Short mmCIF file of N, CA and C in Angstrom, two decimals:
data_model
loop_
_atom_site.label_atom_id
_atom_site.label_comp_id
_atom_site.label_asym_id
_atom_site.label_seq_id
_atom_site.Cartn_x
_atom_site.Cartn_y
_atom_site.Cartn_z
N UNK A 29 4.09 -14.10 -24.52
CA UNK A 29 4.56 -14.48 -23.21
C UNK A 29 3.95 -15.84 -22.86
N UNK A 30 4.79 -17.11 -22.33
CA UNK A 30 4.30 -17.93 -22.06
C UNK A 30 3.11 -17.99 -21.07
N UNK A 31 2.63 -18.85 -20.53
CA UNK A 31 1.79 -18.80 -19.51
C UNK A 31 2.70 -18.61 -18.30
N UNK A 32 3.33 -19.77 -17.88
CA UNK A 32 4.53 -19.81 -16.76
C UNK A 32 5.00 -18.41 -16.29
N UNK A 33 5.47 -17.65 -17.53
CA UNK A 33 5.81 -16.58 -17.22
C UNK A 33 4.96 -15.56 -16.69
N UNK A 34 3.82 -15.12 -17.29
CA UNK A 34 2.61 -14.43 -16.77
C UNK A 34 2.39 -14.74 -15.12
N UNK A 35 2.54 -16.16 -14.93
CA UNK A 35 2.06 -16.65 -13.91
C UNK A 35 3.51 -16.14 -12.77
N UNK A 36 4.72 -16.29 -12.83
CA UNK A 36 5.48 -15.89 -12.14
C UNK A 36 5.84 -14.26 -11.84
N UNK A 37 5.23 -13.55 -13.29
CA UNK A 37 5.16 -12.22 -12.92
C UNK A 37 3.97 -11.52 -11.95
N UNK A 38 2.63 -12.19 -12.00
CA UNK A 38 2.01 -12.05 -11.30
C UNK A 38 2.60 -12.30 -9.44
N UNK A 39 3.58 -13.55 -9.79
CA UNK A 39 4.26 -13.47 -8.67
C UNK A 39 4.88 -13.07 -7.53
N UNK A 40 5.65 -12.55 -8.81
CA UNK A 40 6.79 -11.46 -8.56
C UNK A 40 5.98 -10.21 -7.83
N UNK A 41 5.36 -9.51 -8.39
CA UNK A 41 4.42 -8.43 -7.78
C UNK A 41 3.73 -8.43 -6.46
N UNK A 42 3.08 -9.97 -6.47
CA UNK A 42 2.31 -10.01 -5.55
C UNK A 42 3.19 -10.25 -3.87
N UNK A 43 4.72 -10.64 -4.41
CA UNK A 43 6.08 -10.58 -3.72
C UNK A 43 6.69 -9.38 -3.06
N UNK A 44 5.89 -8.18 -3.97
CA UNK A 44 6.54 -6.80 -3.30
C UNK A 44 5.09 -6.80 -2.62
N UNK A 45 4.25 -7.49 -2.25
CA UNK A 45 3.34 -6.47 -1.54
C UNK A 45 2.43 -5.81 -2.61
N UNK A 46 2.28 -6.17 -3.85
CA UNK A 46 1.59 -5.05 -4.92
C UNK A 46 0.05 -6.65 -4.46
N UNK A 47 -1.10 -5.48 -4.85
CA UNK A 47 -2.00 -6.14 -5.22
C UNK A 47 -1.91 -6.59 -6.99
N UNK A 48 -2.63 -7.40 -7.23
CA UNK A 48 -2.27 -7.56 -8.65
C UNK A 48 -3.67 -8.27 -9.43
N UNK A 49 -3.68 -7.44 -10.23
CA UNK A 49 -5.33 -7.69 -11.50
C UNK A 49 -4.64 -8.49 -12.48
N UNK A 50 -4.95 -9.10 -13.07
CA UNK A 50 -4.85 -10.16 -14.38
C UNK A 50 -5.94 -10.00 -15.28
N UNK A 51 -6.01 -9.16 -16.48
CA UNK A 51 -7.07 -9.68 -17.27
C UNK A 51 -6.73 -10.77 -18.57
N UNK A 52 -7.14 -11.86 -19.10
CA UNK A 52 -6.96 -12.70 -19.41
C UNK A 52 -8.54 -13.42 -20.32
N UNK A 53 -8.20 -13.89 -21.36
CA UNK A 53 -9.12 -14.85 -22.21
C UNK A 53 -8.40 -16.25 -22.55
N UNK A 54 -7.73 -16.32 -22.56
CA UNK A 54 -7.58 -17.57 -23.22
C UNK A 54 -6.66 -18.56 -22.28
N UNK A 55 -6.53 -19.86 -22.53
CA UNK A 55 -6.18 -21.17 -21.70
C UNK A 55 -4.91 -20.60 -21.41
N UNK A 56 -4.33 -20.31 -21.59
CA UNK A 56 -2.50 -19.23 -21.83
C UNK A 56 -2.84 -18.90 -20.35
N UNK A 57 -3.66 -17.80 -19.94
CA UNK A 57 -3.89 -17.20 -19.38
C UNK A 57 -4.54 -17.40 -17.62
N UNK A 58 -4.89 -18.55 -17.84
CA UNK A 58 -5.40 -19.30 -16.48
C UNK A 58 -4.66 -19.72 -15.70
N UNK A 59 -3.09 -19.67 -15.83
CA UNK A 59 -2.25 -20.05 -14.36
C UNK A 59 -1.96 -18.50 -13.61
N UNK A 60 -1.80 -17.74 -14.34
CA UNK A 60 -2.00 -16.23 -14.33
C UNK A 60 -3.65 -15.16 -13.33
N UNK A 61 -4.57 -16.13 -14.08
CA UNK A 61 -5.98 -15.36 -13.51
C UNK A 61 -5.87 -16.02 -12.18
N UNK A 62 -5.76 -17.70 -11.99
CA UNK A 62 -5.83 -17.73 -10.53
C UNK A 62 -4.72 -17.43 -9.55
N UNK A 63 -3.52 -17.05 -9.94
CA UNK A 63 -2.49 -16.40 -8.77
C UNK A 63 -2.97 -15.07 -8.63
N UNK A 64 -3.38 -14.47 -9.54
CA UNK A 64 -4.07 -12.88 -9.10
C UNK A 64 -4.80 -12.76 -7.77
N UNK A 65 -4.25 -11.76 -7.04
CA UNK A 65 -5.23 -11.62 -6.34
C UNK A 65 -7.00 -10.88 -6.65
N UNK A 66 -7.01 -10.67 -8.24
CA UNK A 66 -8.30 -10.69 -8.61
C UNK A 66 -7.69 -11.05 -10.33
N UNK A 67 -8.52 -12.08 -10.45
CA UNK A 67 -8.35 -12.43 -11.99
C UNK A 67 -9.63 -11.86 -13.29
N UNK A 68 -9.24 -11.68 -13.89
CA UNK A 68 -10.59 -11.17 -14.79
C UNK A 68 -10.92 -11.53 -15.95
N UNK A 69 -12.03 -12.08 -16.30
CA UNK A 69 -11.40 -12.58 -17.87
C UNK A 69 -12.40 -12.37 -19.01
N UNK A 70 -12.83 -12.23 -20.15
CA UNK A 70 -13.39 -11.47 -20.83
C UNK A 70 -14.39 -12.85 -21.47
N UNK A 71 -15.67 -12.27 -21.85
CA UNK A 71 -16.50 -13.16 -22.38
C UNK A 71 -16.66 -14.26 -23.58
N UNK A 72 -15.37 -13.58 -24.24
CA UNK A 72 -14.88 -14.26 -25.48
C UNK A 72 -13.99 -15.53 -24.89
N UNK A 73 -13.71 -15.45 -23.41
CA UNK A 73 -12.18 -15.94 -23.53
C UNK A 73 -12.99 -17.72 -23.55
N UNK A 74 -12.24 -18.52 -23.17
CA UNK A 74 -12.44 -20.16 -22.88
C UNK A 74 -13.00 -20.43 -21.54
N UNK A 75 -13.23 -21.15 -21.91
CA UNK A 75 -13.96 -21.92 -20.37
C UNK A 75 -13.22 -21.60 -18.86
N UNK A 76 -12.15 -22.62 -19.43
CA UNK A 76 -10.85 -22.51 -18.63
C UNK A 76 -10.49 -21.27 -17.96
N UNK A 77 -10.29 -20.02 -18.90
CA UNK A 77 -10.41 -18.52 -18.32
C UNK A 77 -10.80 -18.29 -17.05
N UNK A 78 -12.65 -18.15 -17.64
CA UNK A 78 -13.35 -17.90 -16.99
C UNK A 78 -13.39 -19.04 -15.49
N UNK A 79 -13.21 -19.71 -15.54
CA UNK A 79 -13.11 -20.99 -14.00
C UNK A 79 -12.13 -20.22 -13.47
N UNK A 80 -10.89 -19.98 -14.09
CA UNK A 80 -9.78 -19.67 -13.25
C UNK A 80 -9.52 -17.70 -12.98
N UNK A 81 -10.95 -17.33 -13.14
CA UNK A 81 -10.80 -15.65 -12.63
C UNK A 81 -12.07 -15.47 -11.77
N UNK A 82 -11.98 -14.24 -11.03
CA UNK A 82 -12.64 -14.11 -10.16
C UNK A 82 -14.18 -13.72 -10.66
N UNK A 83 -14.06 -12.52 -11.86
CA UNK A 83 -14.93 -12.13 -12.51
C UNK A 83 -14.81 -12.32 -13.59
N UNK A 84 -15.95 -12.33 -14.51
CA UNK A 84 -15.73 -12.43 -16.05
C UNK A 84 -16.99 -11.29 -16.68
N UNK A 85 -16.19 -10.64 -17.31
CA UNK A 85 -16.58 -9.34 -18.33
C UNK A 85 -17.57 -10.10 -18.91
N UNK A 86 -19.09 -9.42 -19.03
CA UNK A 86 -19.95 -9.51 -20.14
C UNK A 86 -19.84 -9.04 -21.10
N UNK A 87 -19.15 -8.10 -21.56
CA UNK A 87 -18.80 -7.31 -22.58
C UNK A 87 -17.21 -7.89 -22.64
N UNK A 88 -16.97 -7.30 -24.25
CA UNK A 88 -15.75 -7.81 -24.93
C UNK A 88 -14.92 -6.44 -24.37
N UNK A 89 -14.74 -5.82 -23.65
CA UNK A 89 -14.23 -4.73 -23.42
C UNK A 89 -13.67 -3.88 -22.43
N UNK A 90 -12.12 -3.86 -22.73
CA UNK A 90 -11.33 -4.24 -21.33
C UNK A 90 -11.89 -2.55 -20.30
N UNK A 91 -12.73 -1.53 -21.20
CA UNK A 91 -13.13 -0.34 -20.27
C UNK A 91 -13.81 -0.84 -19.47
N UNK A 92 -14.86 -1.99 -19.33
CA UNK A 92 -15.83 -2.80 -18.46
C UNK A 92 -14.74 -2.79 -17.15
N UNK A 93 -13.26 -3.15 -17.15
CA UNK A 93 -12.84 -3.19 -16.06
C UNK A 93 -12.72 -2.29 -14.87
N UNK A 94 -12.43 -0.78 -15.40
CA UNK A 94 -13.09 0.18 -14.97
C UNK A 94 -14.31 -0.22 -14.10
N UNK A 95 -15.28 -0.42 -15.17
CA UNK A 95 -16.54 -0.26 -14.41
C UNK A 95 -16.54 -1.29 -13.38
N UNK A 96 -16.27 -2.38 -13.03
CA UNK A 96 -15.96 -3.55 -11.99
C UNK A 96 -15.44 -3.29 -11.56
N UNK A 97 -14.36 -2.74 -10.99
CA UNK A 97 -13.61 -1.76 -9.71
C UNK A 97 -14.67 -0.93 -9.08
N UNK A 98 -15.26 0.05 -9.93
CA UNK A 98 -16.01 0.72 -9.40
C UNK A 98 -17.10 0.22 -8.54
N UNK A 99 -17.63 -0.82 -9.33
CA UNK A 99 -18.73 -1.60 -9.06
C UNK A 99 -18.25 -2.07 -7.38
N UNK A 100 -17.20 -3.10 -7.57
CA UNK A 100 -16.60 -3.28 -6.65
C UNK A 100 -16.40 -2.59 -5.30
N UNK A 101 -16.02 -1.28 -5.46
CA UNK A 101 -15.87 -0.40 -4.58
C UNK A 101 -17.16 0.20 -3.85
N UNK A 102 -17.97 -0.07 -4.64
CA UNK A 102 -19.31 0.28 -3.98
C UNK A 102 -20.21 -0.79 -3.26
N UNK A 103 -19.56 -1.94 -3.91
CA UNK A 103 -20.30 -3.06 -3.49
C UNK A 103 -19.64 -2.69 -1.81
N UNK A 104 -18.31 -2.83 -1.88
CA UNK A 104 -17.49 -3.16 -0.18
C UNK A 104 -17.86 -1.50 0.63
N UNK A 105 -18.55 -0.49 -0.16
CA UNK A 105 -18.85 0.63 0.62
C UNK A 105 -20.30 0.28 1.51
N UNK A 106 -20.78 -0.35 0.77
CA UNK A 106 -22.72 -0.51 1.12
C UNK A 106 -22.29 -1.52 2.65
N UNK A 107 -21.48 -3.04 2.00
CA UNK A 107 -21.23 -3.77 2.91
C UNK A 107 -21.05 -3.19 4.40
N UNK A 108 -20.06 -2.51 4.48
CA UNK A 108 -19.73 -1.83 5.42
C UNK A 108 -20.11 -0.66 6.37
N UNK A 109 -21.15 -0.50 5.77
CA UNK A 109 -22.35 0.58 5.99
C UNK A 109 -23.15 -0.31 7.07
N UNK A 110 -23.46 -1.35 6.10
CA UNK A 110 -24.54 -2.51 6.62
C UNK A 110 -24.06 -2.88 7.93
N UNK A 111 -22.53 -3.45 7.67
CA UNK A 111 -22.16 -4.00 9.03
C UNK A 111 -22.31 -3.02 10.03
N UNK A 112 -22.12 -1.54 9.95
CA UNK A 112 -21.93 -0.76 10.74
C UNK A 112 -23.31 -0.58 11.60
N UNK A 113 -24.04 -0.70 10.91
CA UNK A 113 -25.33 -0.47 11.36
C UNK A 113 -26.22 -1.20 12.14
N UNK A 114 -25.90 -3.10 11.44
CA UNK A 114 -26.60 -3.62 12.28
C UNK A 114 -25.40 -3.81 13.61
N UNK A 115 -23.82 -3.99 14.01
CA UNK A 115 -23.79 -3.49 14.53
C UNK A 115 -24.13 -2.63 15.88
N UNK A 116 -24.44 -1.59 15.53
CA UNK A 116 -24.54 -0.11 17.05
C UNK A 116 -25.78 -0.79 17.04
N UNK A 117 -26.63 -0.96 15.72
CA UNK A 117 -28.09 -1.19 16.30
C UNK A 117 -28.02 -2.15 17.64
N UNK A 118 -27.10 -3.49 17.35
CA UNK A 118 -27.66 -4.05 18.26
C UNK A 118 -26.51 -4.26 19.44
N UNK A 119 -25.81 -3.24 19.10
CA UNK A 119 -25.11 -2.96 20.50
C UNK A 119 -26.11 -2.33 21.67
N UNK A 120 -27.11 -1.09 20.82
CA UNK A 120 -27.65 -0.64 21.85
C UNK A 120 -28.67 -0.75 21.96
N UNK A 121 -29.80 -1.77 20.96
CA UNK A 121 -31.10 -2.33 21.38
C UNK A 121 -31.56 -3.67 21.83
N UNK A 122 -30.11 -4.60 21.43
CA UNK A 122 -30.61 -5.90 22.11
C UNK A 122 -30.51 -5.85 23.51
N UNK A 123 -29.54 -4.92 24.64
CA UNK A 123 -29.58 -5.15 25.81
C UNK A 123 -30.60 -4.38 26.61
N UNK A 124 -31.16 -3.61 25.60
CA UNK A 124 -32.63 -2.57 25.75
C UNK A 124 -33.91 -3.56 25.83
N UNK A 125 -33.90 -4.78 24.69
CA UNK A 125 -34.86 -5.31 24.74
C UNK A 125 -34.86 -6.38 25.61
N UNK A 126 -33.34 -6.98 26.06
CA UNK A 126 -33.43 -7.97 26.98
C UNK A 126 -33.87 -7.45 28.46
N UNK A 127 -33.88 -5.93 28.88
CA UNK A 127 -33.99 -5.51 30.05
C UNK A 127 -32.72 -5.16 31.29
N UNK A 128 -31.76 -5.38 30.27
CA UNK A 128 -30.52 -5.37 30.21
C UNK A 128 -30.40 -3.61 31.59
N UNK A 129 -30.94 -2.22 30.96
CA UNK A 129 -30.86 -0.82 31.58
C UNK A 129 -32.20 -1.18 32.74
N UNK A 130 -32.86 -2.03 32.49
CA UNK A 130 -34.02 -1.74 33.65
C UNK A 130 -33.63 -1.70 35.32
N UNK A 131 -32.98 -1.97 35.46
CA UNK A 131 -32.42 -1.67 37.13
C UNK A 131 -32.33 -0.76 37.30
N UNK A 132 -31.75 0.04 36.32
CA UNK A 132 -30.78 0.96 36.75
C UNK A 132 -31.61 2.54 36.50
N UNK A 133 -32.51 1.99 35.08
CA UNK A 133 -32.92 3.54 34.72
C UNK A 133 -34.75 3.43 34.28
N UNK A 134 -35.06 1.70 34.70
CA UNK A 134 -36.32 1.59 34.39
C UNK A 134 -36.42 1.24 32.99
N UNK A 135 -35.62 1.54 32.10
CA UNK A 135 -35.95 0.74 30.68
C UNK A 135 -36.13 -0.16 30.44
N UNK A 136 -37.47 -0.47 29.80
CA UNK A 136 -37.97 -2.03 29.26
C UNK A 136 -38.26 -2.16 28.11
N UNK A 137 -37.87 -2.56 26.98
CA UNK A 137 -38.34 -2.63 25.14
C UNK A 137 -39.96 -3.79 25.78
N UNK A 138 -41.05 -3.51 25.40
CA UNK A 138 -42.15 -4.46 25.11
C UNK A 138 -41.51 -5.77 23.85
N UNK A 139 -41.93 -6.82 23.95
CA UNK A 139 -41.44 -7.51 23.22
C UNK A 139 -41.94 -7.63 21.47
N UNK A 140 -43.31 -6.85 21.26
CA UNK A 140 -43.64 -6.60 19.87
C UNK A 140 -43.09 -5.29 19.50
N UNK A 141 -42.75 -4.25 20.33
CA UNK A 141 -41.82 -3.40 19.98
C UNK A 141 -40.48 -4.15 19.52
N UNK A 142 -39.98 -4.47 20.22
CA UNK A 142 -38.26 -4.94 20.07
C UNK A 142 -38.66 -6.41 18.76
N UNK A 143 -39.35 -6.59 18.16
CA UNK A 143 -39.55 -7.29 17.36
C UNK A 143 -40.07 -6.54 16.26
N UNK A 144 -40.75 -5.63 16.10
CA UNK A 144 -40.43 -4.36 14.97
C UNK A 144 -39.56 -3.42 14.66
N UNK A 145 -39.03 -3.25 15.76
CA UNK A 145 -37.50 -2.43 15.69
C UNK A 145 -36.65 -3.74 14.43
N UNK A 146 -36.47 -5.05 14.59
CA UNK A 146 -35.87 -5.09 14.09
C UNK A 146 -36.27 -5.86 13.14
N UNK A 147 -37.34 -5.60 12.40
CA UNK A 147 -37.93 -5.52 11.42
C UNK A 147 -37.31 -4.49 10.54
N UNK A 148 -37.72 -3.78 11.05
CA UNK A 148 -37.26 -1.88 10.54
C UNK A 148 -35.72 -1.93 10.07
N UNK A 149 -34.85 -2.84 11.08
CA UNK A 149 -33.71 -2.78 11.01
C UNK A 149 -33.00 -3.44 9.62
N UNK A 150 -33.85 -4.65 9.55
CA UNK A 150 -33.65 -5.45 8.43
C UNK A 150 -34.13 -4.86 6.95
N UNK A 151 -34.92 -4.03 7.33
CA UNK A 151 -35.61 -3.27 5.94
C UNK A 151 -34.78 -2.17 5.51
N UNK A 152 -34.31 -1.39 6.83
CA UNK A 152 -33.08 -0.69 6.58
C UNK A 152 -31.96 -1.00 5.33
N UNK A 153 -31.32 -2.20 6.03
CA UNK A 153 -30.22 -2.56 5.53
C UNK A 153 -30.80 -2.90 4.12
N UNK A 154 -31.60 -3.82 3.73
CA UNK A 154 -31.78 -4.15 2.32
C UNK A 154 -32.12 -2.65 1.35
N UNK A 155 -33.23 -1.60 2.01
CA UNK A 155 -33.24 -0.41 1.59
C UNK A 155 -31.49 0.30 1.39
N UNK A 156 -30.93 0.21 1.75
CA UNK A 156 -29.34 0.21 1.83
C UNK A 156 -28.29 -0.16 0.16
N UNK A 157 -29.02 -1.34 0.71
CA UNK A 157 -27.98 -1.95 -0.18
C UNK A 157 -29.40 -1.90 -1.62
N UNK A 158 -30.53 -1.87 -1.96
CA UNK A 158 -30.84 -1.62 -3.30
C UNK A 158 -30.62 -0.57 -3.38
N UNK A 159 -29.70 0.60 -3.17
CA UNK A 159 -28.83 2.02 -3.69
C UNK A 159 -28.26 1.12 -4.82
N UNK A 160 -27.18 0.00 -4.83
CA UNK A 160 -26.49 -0.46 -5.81
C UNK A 160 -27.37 -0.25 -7.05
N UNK A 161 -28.75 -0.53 -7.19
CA UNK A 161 -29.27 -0.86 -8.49
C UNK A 161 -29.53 0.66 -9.18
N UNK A 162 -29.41 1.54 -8.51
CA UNK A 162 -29.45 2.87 -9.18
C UNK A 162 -27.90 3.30 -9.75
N UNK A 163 -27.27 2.93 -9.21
CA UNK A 163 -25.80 2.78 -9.66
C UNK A 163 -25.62 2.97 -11.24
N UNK A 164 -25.15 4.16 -11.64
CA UNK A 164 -24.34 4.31 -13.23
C UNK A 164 -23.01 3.53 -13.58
N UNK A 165 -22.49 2.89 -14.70
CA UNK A 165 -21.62 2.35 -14.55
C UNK A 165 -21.24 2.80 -16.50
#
């Protein structure tokens, strides 16, 4: 298959609304990896490949792709965890620490409190996200 063509079928797909993966090694293959909406390209492939995909396989081995979805999917699960968190956190402790409830109900954060809270908060999230490194793949 020419390149052109690869590259317009990726097109075509990405025309119905399909998301669309490209895995790809060689110069053929690079008008193709960058219309993908994720291009992929294998460690063997050319330079060129690899510039024009999103990820590139360390391994010669298209099951690795598998594992990069997965990977993937966990990466955008943690993310979103994270966002969630810092977030409420500071929906409901920055107006705690600014004095924001004190009229109303007497609440005041001390200011080395509300400066370890979000200490804690930040340790959180990185405690969070090194889950990834226990990760099987």
């Amino acid at each position: 298959m020419l390149p052109a063509e690869k590259r317009r079928l990726v097109m075509h797909y990405k025309a119905l609304g399909k998301k669309t993966v490209m895995v790809g090694d060689g110069f053929n293959d690079a008008p193709a990896l960058s219309e993908a909406d994720i291009g992929i390209s294998l460690r063997s492939g050319t330079d060129v490949a690899a510039e024009a995909s999103d990820i590139t396989l360390m391994r010669n081995d298209l099951g690795a792709v598998v594992g990069a979805i997965k990977i993937s999917k966990a990466i955008r699960k943690i993310i979103n965890q994270n966002l969630a968190w810092a977030f409420i956190y500071n929906i409901a402790l920055v107006p705690l620490a600014a004095g924001v409830f004190y009229p109303w109900w007497g609440l005041l954060l001390a200011p080395h409190f509300a400066g370890a809270a979000m200490a804690l908060s930040s340790v959180s999230v990185v405690m969070n996200s090194l889950r990834l490194k226990s990760m099987k793949v």
